[in-house]
Structures are given as C-alpha cells and as structure tokens.
Short mmCIF file of C-alpha atoms in Angstrom, two decimals:
data_model
loop_
_atom_site.label_atom_id
_atom_site.label_comp_id
_atom_site.label_asym_id
_atom_site.label_seq_id
_atom_site.Cartn_x
_atom_site.Cartn_y
_atom_site.Cartn_z
CA VAL K 1 0.00 0.00 0.00
CA PRO K 2 1.55 3.33 -1.00
CA ILE K 3 2.13 5.90 1.74
CA GLY K 4 -0.83 8.25 1.90
CA LEU K 5 -3.41 5.60 1.10
CA ILE K 6 -3.47 3.71 4.40
CA LYS K 7 -6.79 3.39 6.20
CA PRO K 8 -7.23 1.68 9.56
CA ASP K 9 -8.30 -1.95 9.38
CA LEU K 10 -10.68 -3.63 11.75
CA ILE K 11 -8.43 -6.18 13.43
CA ILE K 12 -9.79 -8.07 16.42
CA LEU K 13 -7.74 -10.66 18.25
CA CYS K 14 -9.69 -13.25 20.22
CA GLU K 15 -8.09 -15.66 22.66
CA ASN K 16 -11.10 -17.93 23.12
CA ILE K 17 -14.07 -16.83 21.07
CA THR K 18 -16.64 -18.35 23.45
CA VAL K 19 -15.24 -17.04 26.74
CA ASN K 20 -15.41 -13.26 26.76
CA TYR K 21 -18.16 -11.84 24.60
CA ASN K 22 -18.13 -8.47 26.40
CA ARG K 23 -14.44 -7.99 25.70
CA ARG K 24 -14.92 -8.67 21.98
CA ARG K 25 -17.93 -6.36 21.84
CA SER K 26 -15.95 -3.64 23.59
CA THR K 27 -13.07 -4.05 21.14
CA VAL K 28 -15.44 -3.83 18.17
CA TRP K 29 -16.74 -0.49 19.47
CA HIS K 30 -13.17 0.75 19.85
CA GLU K 31 -12.25 -0.23 16.31
CA LEU K 32 -15.49 1.09 14.81
CA SER K 33 -14.73 4.43 16.49
CA HIS K 34 -11.57 4.57 14.39
CA GLY K 35 -13.67 3.90 11.30
CA THR K 36 -16.15 6.69 12.02
CA HIS K 37 -13.25 9.03 12.89
CA LEU K 38 -11.69 8.26 9.51
CA GLN K 39 -14.97 8.82 7.65
CA ALA K 40 -15.49 12.16 9.40
CA MET K 41 -11.95 13.17 8.38
CA ILE K 42 -12.60 12.22 4.76
CA ASN K 43 -15.87 14.16 4.77
CA ASN K 44 -14.28 17.28 6.28
CA LYS K 45 -10.69 17.33 5.00
CA GLY K 46 -10.53 14.85 2.10
CA ILE K 47 -9.12 11.39 1.52
CA MET K 48 -5.46 12.40 1.28
CA TRP K 49 -5.49 14.39 4.52
CA ALA K 50 -7.21 11.51 6.32
CA SER K 51 -4.88 8.91 4.80
CA ASN K 52 -1.79 10.91 5.73
CA TYR K 53 -3.09 11.24 9.30
CA TRP K 54 -3.72 7.49 9.64
CA THR K 55 -0.42 6.64 7.97
CA LYS K 56 1.30 8.52 10.81
CA VAL K 57 -0.78 6.77 13.47
CA VAL K 58 -0.37 3.25 12.08
CA THR K 59 3.34 3.65 11.27
CA GLN K 60 4.18 5.18 14.65
CA GLU K 61 2.20 2.59 16.58
CA GLY K 62 4.09 -0.14 14.71
CA LEU K 63 7.44 1.49 15.44
CA ASN K 64 6.50 2.02 19.08
CA GLY K 65 5.51 -1.63 19.38
CA VAL K 66 8.83 -2.80 17.98
CA ASN K 67 11.06 -0.28 19.75
CA LYS K 68 9.24 0.19 23.06
CA GLY K 69 6.98 -2.81 23.45
CA ASP K 70 3.99 -0.44 23.77
CA THR K 71 2.22 0.64 20.59
CA TYR K 72 0.90 3.89 22.06
CA GLY K 73 4.18 5.34 23.30
CA GLU K 74 4.22 8.40 25.51
CA LYS K 75 3.83 12.16 25.39
CA GLY K 76 6.74 13.69 23.53
CA ASP K 77 7.40 10.69 21.25
CA SER K 78 7.18 11.12 17.48
CA ASN K 79 3.59 11.64 16.38
CA TRP K 80 2.32 11.30 19.96
CA GLU K 81 -0.44 13.86 19.40
CA TYR K 82 -1.89 11.89 16.48
CA ILE K 83 -1.98 8.77 18.66
CA ALA K 84 -3.36 10.66 21.69
CA LEU K 85 -6.22 12.14 19.66
CA ALA K 86 -7.11 8.97 17.73
CA GLU K 87 -6.66 6.35 20.45
CA GLY K 88 -7.95 8.60 23.22
CA TRP K 89 -11.13 9.14 21.15
CA ALA K 90 -11.55 5.42 20.44
CA CYS K 91 -11.09 4.57 24.14
CA TYR K 92 -13.54 7.31 25.12
CA ARG K 93 -16.18 5.97 22.69
CA GLN K 94 -15.46 2.38 23.72
CA LYS K 95 -15.95 3.13 27.40
CA LYS K 96 -19.04 5.23 26.75
CA MET K 97 -20.66 2.51 24.61
CA CYS K 98 -19.87 -0.20 27.16
CA LEU K 99 -21.39 1.85 29.96
CA THR K 100 -24.45 2.75 27.90
CA TYR K 101 -25.27 -0.66 26.44
CA MET K 102 -23.68 -3.21 28.72
CA SER K 103 -23.08 -1.61 32.14
CA TYR K 104 -19.61 -3.02 31.60
CA ILE K 105 -16.21 -1.42 31.25
CA HIS K 106 -13.59 -3.42 29.42
CA LYS K 107 -10.22 -2.39 30.75
CA ILE K 108 -9.02 0.51 28.66
CA PRO K 109 -5.23 0.38 28.44
CA THR K 110 -4.73 2.11 31.78
CA TYR K 111 -1.11 0.98 31.78
CA ASN K 112 -0.52 3.71 29.22
CA SER K 113 -0.77 7.21 30.69
CA LEU K 114 -0.96 8.84 27.24
CA ILE K 115 -4.15 7.01 26.31
CA THR K 116 -5.68 7.25 29.79
CA ASN K 117 -5.01 11.00 29.90
CA TYR K 118 -6.44 11.82 26.48
CA SER K 119 -9.42 9.47 26.86
CA ASN K 120 -10.16 11.38 30.06
CA MET K 121 -9.83 14.66 28.13
CA TYR K 122 -12.90 13.77 26.06
CA PHE K 123 -14.83 12.81 29.21
CA ASP K 124 -13.80 16.07 30.89
CA LEU K 125 -14.99 18.08 27.89
CA LYS K 126 -18.25 16.13 27.70
CA ASN K 127 -18.84 16.65 31.43
CA ILE K 128 -18.65 20.45 31.09
CA GLY K 129 -21.25 20.48 28.30
CA VAL K 130 -19.43 19.88 25.02
CA SER K 131 -21.46 17.50 22.84
CA ASP K 132 -20.11 14.40 21.13
CA LYS K 133 -21.04 16.02 17.82
CA GLN K 134 -18.86 19.05 18.64
CA LEU K 135 -16.02 16.79 19.81
CA GLU K 136 -16.16 14.65 16.67
CA LYS K 137 -16.40 17.62 14.28
CA SER K 138 -13.38 19.27 15.91
CA LEU K 139 -11.43 16.02 16.07
CA SER K 140 -12.05 15.26 12.40
CA ILE K 141 -10.11 18.35 11.29
CA SER K 142 -7.34 18.31 13.90
CA ASN K 143 -3.84 16.88 13.89
CA SER K 144 -2.55 18.23 17.21
CA ILE K 145 -3.88 18.94 20.68
CA ASN K 146 -3.66 22.68 20.01
CA SER K 147 -5.53 22.44 16.69
CA PHE K 148 -8.19 20.31 18.38
CA LYS K 149 -8.66 23.01 21.03
CA THR K 150 -8.76 25.78 18.40
CA ASN K 151 -11.28 23.87 16.27
CA LEU K 152 -13.41 23.02 19.30
CA LEU K 153 -13.58 26.66 20.35
CA LYS K 154 -14.88 27.47 16.84
CA VAL K 155 -17.86 25.10 17.16
CA VAL K 156 -18.76 26.00 20.76
CA ASP K 157 -21.11 29.00 20.78
CA ASP K 158 -21.56 29.68 24.48
CA THR K 159 -19.01 32.07 26.01
CA ASN K 160 -19.12 30.39 29.42
CA LEU K 161 -18.53 26.99 27.82
CA LYS K 162 -15.60 28.41 25.82
CA ASN K 163 -14.05 29.59 29.09
CA LEU K 164 -14.50 26.14 30.61
CA VAL K 165 -12.97 24.50 27.53
CA ASN K 166 -9.93 26.78 27.82
CA GLN K 167 -9.57 25.88 31.49
CA LYS K 168 -9.80 22.15 30.77
CA PHE K 169 -7.13 22.34 28.07
CA ASN K 170 -4.59 23.76 30.53
CA LYS K 171 -4.36 20.21 31.82
CA TYR K 172 -3.73 18.63 28.41
CA GLU K 173 -1.47 21.01 26.46
#
C-alpha cells in the first residue's frame, strides 16, 4: 500500500471466542470508532489528509511496538499527538458505549498514561457540556492537541462553555 493511502483496518484478536463476549464487543466499538473518525476526516478534510493522518498513526504505533513494546508510546514521542487524539477518542467511545449498552467497562489500556489521559480529556470536555457532535467535528479536522482546542472553540457558541474549555485544556497542552 503506498504511503498516503493507508486506512485503519478492523483487526480483532480473540483468545477464546466463546469465553469473553463483552471484551470482543468492547473491542469492536473501539475499532469502529476509528472507522467513524476516519470517515469524518474524509468528509471534512478529504481522503489524502485523512490517509496521511492514519499513515502517521499506524506507522508510529508499529514502530513504538517494535522499539518500546507499547504501541501507544508516551507524550513527547514522534507523532504522539496523532496517537493521543485517535486512540484517546476510540477509548472514550469504547468506554461510553460499554457503559451505555452493557453496564460493563472493558479495561481501557490504563497501563498507558498517554491514552488514559487523552481518553479522560474527552470525558472532561463532555462533562462540562461539550457535545459528542462538537467533539467529533473538531477532532475530524485536527492533527494536534492545540488544533483540536482551536477547532473546538470554533464550534462551541456559548461564552461560558468556551471559558470552561480553555480551562480544561490547561491540563492537556
């Protein structure tokens, strides 16, 4: 596959297909969140922008896995913001879906502070009144934490909510 044309695949590993249905269901929601994120990017920024974004995520996660033994890496690594935005969003959606439809939380990779932190960012923003629609719209056109904040402030109309968003981002920038 040429660089610039990579899209995320839906890859689900199952140890014993009959043992843990909730875990598989949770993983499907995580992976489908990547798919809807990609589609929103294509709709808002075009196929090449979206493909270049995902090329960075997939390539860096592969390199991190080989070099560090942890696909997500940590804040400050190459392309960490791409991974934080994409994987944090997928973990946020995964947890939200599990809570909504199963009253179950599959363990999000809490061993990785990068993913835990940026998954929590979406929950923090949701808890102050930012809608999932506003989060997804802003995420779909962002390739850094700062651009995500800037884009989110453009779609939030309420002045008080904008102030709260700015306060929340102090923790994540």
